[in-house]
Tab-separated table of C-alpha atoms in Angstrom:
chain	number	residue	atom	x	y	z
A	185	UNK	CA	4.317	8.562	-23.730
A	186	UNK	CA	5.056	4.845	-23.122
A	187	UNK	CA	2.591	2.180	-21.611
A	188	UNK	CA	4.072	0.555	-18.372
A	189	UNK	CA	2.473	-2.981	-18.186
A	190	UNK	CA	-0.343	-2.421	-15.444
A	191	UNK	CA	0.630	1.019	-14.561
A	192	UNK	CA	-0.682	3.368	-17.181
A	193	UNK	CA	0.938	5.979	-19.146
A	194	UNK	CA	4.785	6.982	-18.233
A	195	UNK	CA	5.141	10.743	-18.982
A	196	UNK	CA	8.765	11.217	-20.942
A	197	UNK	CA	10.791	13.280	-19.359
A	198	UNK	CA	13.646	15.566	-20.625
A	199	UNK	CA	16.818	13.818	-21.073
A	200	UNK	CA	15.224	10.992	-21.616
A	201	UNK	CA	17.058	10.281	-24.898
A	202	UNK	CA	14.375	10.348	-27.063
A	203	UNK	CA	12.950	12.706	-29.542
A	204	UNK	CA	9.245	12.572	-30.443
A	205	UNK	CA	9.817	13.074	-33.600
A	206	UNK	CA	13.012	10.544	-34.154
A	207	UNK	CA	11.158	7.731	-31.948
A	208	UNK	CA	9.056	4.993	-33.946
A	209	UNK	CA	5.787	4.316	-31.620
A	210	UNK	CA	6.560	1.070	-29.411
A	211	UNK	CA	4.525	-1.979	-30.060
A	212	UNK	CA	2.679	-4.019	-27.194
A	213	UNK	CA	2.246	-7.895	-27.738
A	214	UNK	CA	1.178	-10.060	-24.611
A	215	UNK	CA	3.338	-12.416	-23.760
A	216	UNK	CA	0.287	-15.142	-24.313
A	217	UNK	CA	0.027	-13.778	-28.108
A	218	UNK	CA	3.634	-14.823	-28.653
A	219	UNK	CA	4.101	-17.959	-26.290
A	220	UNK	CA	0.487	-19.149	-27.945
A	221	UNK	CA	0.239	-22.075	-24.833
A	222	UNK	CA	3.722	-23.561	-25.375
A	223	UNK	CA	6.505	-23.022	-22.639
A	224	UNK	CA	8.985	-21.404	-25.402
A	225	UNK	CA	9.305	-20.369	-28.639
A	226	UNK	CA	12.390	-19.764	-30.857
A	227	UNK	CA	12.919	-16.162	-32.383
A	228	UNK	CA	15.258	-15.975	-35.364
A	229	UNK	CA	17.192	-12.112	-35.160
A	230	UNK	CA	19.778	-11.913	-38.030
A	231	UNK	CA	20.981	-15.186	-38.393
A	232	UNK	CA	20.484	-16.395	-34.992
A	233	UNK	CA	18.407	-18.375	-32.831
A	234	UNK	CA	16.965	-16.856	-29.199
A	235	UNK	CA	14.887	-19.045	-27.597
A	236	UNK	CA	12.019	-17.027	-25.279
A	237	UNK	CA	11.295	-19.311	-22.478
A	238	UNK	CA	8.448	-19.417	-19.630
A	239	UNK	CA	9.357	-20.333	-16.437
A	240	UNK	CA	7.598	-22.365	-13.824
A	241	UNK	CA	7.517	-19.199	-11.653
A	242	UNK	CA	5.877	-17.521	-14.361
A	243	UNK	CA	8.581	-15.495	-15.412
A	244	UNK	CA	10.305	-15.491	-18.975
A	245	UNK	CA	13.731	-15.948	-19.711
A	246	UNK	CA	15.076	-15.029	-23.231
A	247	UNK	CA	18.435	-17.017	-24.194
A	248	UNK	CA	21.340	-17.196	-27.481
């Protein structure tokens, strides 16, 4: 069952392309964890740079 931010548990449903048992559990972080007060933050992902912005309108924008 997955966590929809400020919604509560999503029930899986079949066809959903998932098996229980294949499917690692996913991870919640808060945006506010990662961003840590700055506007953006650079995320290295095999051998390249994304930078995770946060926008004025309080939105986030991740870029190559």
């Amino acid at each position: 069952m997955e966590l929809q931010q400020g919604y509560g548990p999503v029930p899986e449903t079949e066809g959903s392309g998932r098996s229980d048992s294949a499917a690692a559990p996913r991870r919640t972080v808060l945006s506010e964890q990662l961003l840590k007060g700055a506007r953006e933050l650079v995320i290295l992902h095999d051998g390249c740079e994304y930078v995770l912005r946060l926008t004025r309108q309080n939105k986030l924008i991740l870029t190559k």
